[in-house]
Coordinates of C-alpha atoms and ligand atoms in Angstrom, one line a residue:
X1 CA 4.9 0.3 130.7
X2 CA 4.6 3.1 133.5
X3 CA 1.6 3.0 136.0
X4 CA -1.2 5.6 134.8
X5 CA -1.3 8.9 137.4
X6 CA -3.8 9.0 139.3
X7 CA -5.1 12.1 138.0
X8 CA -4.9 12.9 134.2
X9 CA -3.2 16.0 133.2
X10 CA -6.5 17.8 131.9
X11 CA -7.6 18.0 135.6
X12 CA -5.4 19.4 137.1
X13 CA -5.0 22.3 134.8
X14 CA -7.9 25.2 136.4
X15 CA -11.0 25.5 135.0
X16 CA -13.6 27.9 135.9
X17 CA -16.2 25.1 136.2
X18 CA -16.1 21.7 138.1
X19 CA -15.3 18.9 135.7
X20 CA -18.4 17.3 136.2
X21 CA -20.1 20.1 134.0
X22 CA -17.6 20.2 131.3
X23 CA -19.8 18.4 129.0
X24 CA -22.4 20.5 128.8
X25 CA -21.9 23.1 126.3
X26 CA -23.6 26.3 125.6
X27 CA -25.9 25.1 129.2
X28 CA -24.9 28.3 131.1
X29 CA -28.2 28.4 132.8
X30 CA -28.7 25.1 133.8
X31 CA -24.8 24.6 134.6
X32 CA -25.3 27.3 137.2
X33 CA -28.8 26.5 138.6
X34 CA -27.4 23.1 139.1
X35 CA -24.2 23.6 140.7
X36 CA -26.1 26.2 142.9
X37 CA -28.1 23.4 143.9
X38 CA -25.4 20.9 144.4
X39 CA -23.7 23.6 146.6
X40 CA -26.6 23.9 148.9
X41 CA -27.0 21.8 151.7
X42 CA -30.7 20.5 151.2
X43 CA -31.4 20.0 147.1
X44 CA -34.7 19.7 145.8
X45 CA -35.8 15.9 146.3
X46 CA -37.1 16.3 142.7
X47 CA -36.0 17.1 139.4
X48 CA -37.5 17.4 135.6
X49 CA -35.0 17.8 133.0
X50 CA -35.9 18.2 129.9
X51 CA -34.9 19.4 126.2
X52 CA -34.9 17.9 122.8
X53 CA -33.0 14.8 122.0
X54 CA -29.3 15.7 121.9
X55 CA -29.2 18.4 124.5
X56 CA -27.5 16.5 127.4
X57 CA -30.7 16.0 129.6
X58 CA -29.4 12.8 130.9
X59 CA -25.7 14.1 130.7
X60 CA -26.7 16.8 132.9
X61 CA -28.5 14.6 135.1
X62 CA -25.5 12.2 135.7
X63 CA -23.2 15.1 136.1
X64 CA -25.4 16.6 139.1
X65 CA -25.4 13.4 140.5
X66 CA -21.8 13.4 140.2
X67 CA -21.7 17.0 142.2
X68 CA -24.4 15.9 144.7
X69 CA -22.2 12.6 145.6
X70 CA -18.7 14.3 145.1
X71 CA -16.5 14.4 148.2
X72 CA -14.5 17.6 148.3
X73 CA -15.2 20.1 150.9
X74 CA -15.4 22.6 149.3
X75 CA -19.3 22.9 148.2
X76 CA -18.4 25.6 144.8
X77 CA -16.0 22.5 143.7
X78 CA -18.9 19.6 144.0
X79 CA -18.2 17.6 140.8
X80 CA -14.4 17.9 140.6
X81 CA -14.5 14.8 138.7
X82 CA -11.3 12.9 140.5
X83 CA -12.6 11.5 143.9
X84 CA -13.9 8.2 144.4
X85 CA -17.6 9.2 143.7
X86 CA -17.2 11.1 141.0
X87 CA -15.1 8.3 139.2
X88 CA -17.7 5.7 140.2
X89 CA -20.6 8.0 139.1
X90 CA -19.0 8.4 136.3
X91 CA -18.2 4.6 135.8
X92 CA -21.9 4.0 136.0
X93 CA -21.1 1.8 139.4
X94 CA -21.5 4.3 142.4
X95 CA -23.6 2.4 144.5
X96 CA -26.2 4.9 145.1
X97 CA -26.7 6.6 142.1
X98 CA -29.4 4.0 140.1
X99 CA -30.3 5.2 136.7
X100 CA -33.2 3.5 134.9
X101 CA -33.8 2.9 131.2
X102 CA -36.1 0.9 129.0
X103 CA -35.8 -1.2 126.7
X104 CA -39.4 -1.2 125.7
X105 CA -41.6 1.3 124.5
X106 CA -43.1 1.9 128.1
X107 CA -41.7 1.3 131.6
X108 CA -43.5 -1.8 133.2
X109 CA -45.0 -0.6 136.0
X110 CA -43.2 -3.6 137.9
X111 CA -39.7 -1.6 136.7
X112 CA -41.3 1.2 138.8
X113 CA -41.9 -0.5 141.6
X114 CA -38.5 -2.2 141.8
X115 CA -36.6 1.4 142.1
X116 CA -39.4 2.8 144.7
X117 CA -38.7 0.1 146.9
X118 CA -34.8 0.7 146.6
X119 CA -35.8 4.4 147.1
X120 CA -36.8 3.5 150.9
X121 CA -33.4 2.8 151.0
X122 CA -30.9 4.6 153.0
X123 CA -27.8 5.8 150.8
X124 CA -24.6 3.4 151.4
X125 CA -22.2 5.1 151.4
X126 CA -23.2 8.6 149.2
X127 CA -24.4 11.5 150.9
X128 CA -28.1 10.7 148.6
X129 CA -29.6 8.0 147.1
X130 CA -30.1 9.1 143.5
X131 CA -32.5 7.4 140.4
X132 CA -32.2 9.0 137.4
X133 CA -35.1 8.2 135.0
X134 CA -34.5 8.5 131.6
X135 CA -37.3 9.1 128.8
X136 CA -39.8 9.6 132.1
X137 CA -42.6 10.3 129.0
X138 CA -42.4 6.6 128.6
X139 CA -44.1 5.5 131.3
X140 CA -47.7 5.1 131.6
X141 CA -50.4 6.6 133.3
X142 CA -50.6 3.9 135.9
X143 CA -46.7 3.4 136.5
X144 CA -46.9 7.7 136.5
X145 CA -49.4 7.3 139.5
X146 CA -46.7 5.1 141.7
X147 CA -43.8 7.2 141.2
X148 CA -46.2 10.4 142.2
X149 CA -46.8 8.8 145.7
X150 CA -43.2 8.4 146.1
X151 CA -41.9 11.7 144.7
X152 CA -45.2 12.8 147.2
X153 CA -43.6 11.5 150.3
X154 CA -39.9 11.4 149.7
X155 CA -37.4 9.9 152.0
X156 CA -34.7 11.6 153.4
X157 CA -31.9 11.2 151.4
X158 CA -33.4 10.2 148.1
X159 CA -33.3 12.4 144.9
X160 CA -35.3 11.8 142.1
X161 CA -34.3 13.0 138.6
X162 CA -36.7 12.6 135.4
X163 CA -35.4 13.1 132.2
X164 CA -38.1 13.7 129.2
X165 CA -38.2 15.8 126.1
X166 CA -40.5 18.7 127.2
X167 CA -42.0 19.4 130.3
X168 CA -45.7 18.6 128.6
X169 CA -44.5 14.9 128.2
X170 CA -45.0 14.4 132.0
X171 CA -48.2 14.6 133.5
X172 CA -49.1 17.8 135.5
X173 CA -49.1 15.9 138.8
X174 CA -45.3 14.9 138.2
X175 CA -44.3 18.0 136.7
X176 CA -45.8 20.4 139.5
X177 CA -43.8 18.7 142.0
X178 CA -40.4 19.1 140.2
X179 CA -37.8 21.5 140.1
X180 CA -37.5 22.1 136.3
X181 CA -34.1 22.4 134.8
X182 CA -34.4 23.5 130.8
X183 CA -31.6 22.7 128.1
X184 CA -31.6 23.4 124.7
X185 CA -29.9 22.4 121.6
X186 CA -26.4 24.1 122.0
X187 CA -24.8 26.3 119.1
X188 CA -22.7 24.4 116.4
X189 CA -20.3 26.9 117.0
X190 CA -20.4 25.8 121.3
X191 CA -19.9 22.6 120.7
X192 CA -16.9 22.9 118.6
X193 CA -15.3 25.6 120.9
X194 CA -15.9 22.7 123.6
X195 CA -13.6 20.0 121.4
X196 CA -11.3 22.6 120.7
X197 CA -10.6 23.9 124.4
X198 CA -11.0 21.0 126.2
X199 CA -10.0 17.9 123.7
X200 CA -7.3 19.4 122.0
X201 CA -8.9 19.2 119.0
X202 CA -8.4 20.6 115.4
X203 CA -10.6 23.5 114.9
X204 CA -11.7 22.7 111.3
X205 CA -12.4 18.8 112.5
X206 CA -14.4 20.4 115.1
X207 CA -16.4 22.6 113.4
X208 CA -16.9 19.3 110.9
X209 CA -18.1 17.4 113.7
X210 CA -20.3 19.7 115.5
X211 CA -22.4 20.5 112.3
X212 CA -22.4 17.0 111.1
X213 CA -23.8 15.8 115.1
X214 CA -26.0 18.5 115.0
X215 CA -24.5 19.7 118.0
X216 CA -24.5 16.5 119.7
X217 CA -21.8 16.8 122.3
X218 CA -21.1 13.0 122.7
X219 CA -21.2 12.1 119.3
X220 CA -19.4 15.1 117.6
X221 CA -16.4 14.6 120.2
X222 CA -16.5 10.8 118.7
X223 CA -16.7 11.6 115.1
X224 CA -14.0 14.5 115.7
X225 CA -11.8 12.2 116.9
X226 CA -12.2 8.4 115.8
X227 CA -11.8 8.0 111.6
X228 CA -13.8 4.6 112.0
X229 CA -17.1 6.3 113.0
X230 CA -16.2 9.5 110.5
X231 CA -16.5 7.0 107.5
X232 CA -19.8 4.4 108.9
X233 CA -21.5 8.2 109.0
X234 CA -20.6 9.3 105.6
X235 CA -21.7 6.0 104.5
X236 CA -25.0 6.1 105.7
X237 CA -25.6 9.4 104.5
X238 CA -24.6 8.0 101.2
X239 CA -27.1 5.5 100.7
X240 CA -29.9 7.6 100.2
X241 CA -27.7 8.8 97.3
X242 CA -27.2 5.8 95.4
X243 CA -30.8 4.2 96.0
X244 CA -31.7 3.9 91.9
X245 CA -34.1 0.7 91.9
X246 CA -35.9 -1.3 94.0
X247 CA -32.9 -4.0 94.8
X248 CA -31.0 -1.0 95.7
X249 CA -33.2 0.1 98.5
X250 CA -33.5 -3.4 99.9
X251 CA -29.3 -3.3 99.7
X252 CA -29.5 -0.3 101.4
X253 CA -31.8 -1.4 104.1
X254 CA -29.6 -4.6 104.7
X255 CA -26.2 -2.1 104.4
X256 CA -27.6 0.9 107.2
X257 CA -28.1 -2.0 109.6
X258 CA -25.1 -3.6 109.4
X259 CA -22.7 -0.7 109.4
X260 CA -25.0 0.2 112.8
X261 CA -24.0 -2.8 114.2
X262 CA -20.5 -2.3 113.6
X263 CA -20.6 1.4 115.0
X264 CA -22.7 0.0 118.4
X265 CA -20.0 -2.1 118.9
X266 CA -17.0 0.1 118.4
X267 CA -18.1 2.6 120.2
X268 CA -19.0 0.6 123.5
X269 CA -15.4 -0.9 123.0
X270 CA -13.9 2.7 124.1
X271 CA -16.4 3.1 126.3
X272 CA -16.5 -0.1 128.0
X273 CA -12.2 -0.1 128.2
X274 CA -12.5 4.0 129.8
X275 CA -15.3 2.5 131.9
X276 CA -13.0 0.0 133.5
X277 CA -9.7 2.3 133.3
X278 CA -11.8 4.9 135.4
X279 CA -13.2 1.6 138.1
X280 CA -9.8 0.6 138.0
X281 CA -8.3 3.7 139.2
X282 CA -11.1 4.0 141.9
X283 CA -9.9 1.0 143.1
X284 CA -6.6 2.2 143.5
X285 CA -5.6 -0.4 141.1
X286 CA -3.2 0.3 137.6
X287 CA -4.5 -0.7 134.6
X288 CA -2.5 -3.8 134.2
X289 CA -2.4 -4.8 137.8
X290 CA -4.2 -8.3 138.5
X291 CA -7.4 -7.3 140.0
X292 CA -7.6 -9.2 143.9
X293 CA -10.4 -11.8 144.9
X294 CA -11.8 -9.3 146.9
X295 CA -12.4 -6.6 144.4
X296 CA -13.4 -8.7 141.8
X297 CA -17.3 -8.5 142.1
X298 CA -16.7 -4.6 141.8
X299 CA -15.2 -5.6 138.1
X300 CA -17.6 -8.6 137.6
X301 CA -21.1 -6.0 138.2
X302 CA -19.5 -3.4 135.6
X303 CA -19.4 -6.2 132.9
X304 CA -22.8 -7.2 133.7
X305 CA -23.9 -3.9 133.6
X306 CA -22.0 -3.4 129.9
X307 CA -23.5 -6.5 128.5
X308 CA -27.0 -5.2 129.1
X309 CA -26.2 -1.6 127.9
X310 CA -24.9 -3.6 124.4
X311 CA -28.6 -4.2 123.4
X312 CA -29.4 -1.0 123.7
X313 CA -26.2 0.5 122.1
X314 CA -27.3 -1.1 118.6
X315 CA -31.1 0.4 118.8
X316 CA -29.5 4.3 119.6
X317 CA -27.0 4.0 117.0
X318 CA -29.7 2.9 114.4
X319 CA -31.6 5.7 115.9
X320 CA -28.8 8.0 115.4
X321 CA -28.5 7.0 111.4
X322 CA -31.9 8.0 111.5
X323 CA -31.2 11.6 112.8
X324 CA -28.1 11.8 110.3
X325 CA -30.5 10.4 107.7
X326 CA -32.9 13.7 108.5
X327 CA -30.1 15.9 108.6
X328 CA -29.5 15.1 105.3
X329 CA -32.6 15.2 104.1
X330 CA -33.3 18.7 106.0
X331 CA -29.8 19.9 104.2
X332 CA -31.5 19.1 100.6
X333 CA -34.6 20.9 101.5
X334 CA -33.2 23.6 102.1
X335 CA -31.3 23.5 99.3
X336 CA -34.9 23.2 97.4
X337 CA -36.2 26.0 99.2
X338 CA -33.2 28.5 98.4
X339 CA -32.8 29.3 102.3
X340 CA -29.0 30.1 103.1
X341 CA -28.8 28.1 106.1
X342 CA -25.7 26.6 106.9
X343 CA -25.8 22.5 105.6
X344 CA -25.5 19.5 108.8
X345 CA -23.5 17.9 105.9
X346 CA -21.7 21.1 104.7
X347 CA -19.1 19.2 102.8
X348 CA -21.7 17.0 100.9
X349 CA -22.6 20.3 99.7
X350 CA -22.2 19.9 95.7
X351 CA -23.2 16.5 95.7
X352 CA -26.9 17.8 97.4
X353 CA -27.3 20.4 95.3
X354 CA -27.4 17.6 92.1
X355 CA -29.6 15.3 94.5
X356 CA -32.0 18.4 95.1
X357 CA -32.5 19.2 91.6
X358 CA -33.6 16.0 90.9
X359 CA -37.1 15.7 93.3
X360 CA -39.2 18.5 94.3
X361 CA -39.9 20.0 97.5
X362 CA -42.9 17.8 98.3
X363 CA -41.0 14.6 97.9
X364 CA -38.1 15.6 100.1
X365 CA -40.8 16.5 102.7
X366 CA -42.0 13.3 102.1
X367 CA -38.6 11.3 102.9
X368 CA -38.4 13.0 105.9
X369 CA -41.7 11.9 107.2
X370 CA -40.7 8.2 106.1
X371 CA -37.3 8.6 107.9
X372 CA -39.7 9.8 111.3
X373 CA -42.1 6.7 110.7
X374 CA -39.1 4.0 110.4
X375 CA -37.6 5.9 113.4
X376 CA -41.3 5.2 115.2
X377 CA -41.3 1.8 114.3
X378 CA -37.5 0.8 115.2
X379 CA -38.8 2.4 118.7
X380 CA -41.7 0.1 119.0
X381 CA -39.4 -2.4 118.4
X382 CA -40.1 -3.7 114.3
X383 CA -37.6 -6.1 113.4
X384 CA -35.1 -3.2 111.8
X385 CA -35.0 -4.7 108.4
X386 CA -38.4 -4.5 107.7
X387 CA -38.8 -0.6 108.9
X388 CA -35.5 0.3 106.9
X389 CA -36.6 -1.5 103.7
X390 CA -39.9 0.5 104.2
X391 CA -38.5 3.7 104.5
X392 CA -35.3 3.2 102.0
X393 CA -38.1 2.3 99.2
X394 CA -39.4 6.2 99.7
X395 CA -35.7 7.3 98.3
X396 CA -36.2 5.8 95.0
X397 CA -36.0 8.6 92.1
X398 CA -39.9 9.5 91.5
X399 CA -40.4 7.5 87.7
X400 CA -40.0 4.4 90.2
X401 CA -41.7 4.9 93.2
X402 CA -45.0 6.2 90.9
X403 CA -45.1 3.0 89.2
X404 CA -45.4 1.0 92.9
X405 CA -48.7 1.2 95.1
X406 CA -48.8 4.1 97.0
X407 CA -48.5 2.5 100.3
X408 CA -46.0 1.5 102.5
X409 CA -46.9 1.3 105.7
Ligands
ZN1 ZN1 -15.6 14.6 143.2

């Protein structure tokens, strides 16, 4: 086996943009306001980025981080996504890059505290000391109040970056003192241009993929490429489909989390393997090479890290199912309705027509809310079971449901 190069192929071909902002498709606005930023010698010591779930917001964040911390001279090339910061930022272990998320429903205002007192920090060995916050509209008003004295009175070096949905999911005081950065959902058609050009792709698998991630640049690159998470998504937005009677919805409850499960873990196992590949090369180390003493707490703080992230992987996949399971829903809709919209699940489409003729408009509506309230409830952390087995007895045919109470809370 031959010693991986240094640098992969892809980078060295030239690209107008610095591979840090590759990812973010159809953000033209924000790509330049950020790299403009990076480029200058003083950024903004705060930052608000926001859009709806799916647009990148913490994706851009990391990758300004990335150009902030990056260590070519050149200031138009910050983020060029091969030096040792930009590996490690990437890696999720550059040592002065921090980025916070929660478990729970709300930060604990002891979390908060934690990274303000790191913030007094001086950076290691970046150029800035950098917490990213993500869902920064899940803190509460009293944990909001000590990260507005410290985004108040900065130090130096250190860079805040919040991450929420909309700028209105922030208080005023936050907001007003952050630079805001905007992304929206990109274009189906961006998206898929993006796995075409820069992953080789095939353009019909791409254009599958971008629809069926509702333009979810992560996860339509995944589905594009791995068959394994292709067939746990058209399973779960099967079962819907093929709930009849009320054992049926509990099967599909106990089904959606299981195939979840498996998806959380597959898909940290490429992660976690190109997380190490990427630490290993900022080591200077080959992929095979036994990893010295002295390096080894490098390696040994990455698995840490990865074993905490795990937890979290299974609740966002489930949360993902969710999304697919309102695509779906949204597809039949529409289908109801007559519009001519393009389907998420354009290839399901004969088998949603068939599905659509068989409820009305109302109770489609109605599935959609049930999918949003299970969603709720998996975030405020109800055992998954129980929130799936409520919202998978809303998909039974209506002669069913009619005959049970009308409440399922
Ligand atoms: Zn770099």
């Amino acid at each position: 086996m031959t010693a991986p190069s240094p640098v992969p192929a892809d980078q060295t071909a030239p690209v107008a943009l610095a591979p840090a902002w590759a990812d973010l498709a159809g953000q033209q606005a924000a790509v330049e306001q950020l790299s403009r930023a990076a480029a200058a010698d003083r950024p903004t010591h705060a930052w608000l980025f926001t859009g709806p779930p799916g647009s990148g917001r913490s994706n851009a964040a990391r990758a300004f981080a990335q150009a902030l911390q990056c260590e070519v001279e050149d200031p138009e090339r910050r983020g060029c996504g091969s030096c040792h910061a930009c590996l490690t930022v990437a890696a999720g272990t550059h040592a002065d890059v921090k980025v916070l998320a929660t478990e729970n429903v709300t930060y604990k205002i002891d979390e908060v505290r934690d990274l303000i007192a790191l913030a007094q920090d001086r950076p290691t060995s970046g150029r800035w000391r950098i917490f990213i916050m993500e869902d920064a509209d899940r803190m509460t008003e009293r944990a909001t109040n000590v990260l507005l004295k410290a985004i108040e009175e900065p130090p130096e070096r250190t860079v805040w970056m919040l991450c929420a949905p909309s700028p209105a999911d922030v208080l005023v005081t936050i907001r007003s003192r952050c630079r805001q950065v905007g992304l929206r959902i990109p274009a189906v058609r961006a998206v898929a241009d993006l796995l075409v050009e820069r992953d080789g792709l095939d353009p019909d698998l791409a254009l599958f993929a971008a629809r069926a991630s509702q333009s979810h640049v992560g996860m339509a690159r995944r589905l594009a490429r791995d068959e394994g998470s292709r067939s746990r998504r058209e399973s779960v937005v099967h079962l819907p489909l093929r709930v009849k009677a009320t054992s049926d919805a509990v099967a599909m409850a106990k089904e959606l989390v299981e195939v979840t499960q498996q998806e959380a873990a597959s898909s940290a196992e490429v992660r976690n393997a190109e997380e190490r590949r990427n630490l290993l090369r900022s080591l200077g180390l080959a992929e095979d090479e036994k990893v010295p003493a002295k390096l080894r707490h490098h390696v040994k703080r990455l698995e840490d890290a990865q074993t905490a992230r795990n937890k979290r992987a299974v609740h966002d996949t489930l949360d993902r199912a969710m999304i697919d399971l309102t695509g779906l829903f949204r597809d039949v809709l529409a289908l109801q309705l007559g519009t001519d919209a393009e389907l998420v699940n354009e290839h399901l489409r004969d088998e949603l027509a068939s599905y659509a003729r068989a409820a009305s408009p109302e109770r489609t509506v109605e599935r959609i809310d049930a999918v949003s309230t299970a969603r709720r409830r998996l975030a405020g952390n109800v055992p998954p079971l129980l929130a799936l087995e409520a919202m998978a007895t809303s998909f039974l045919p209506d002669r069913i449901l009619d005959r049970r109470p009308p409440d399922h809370p």
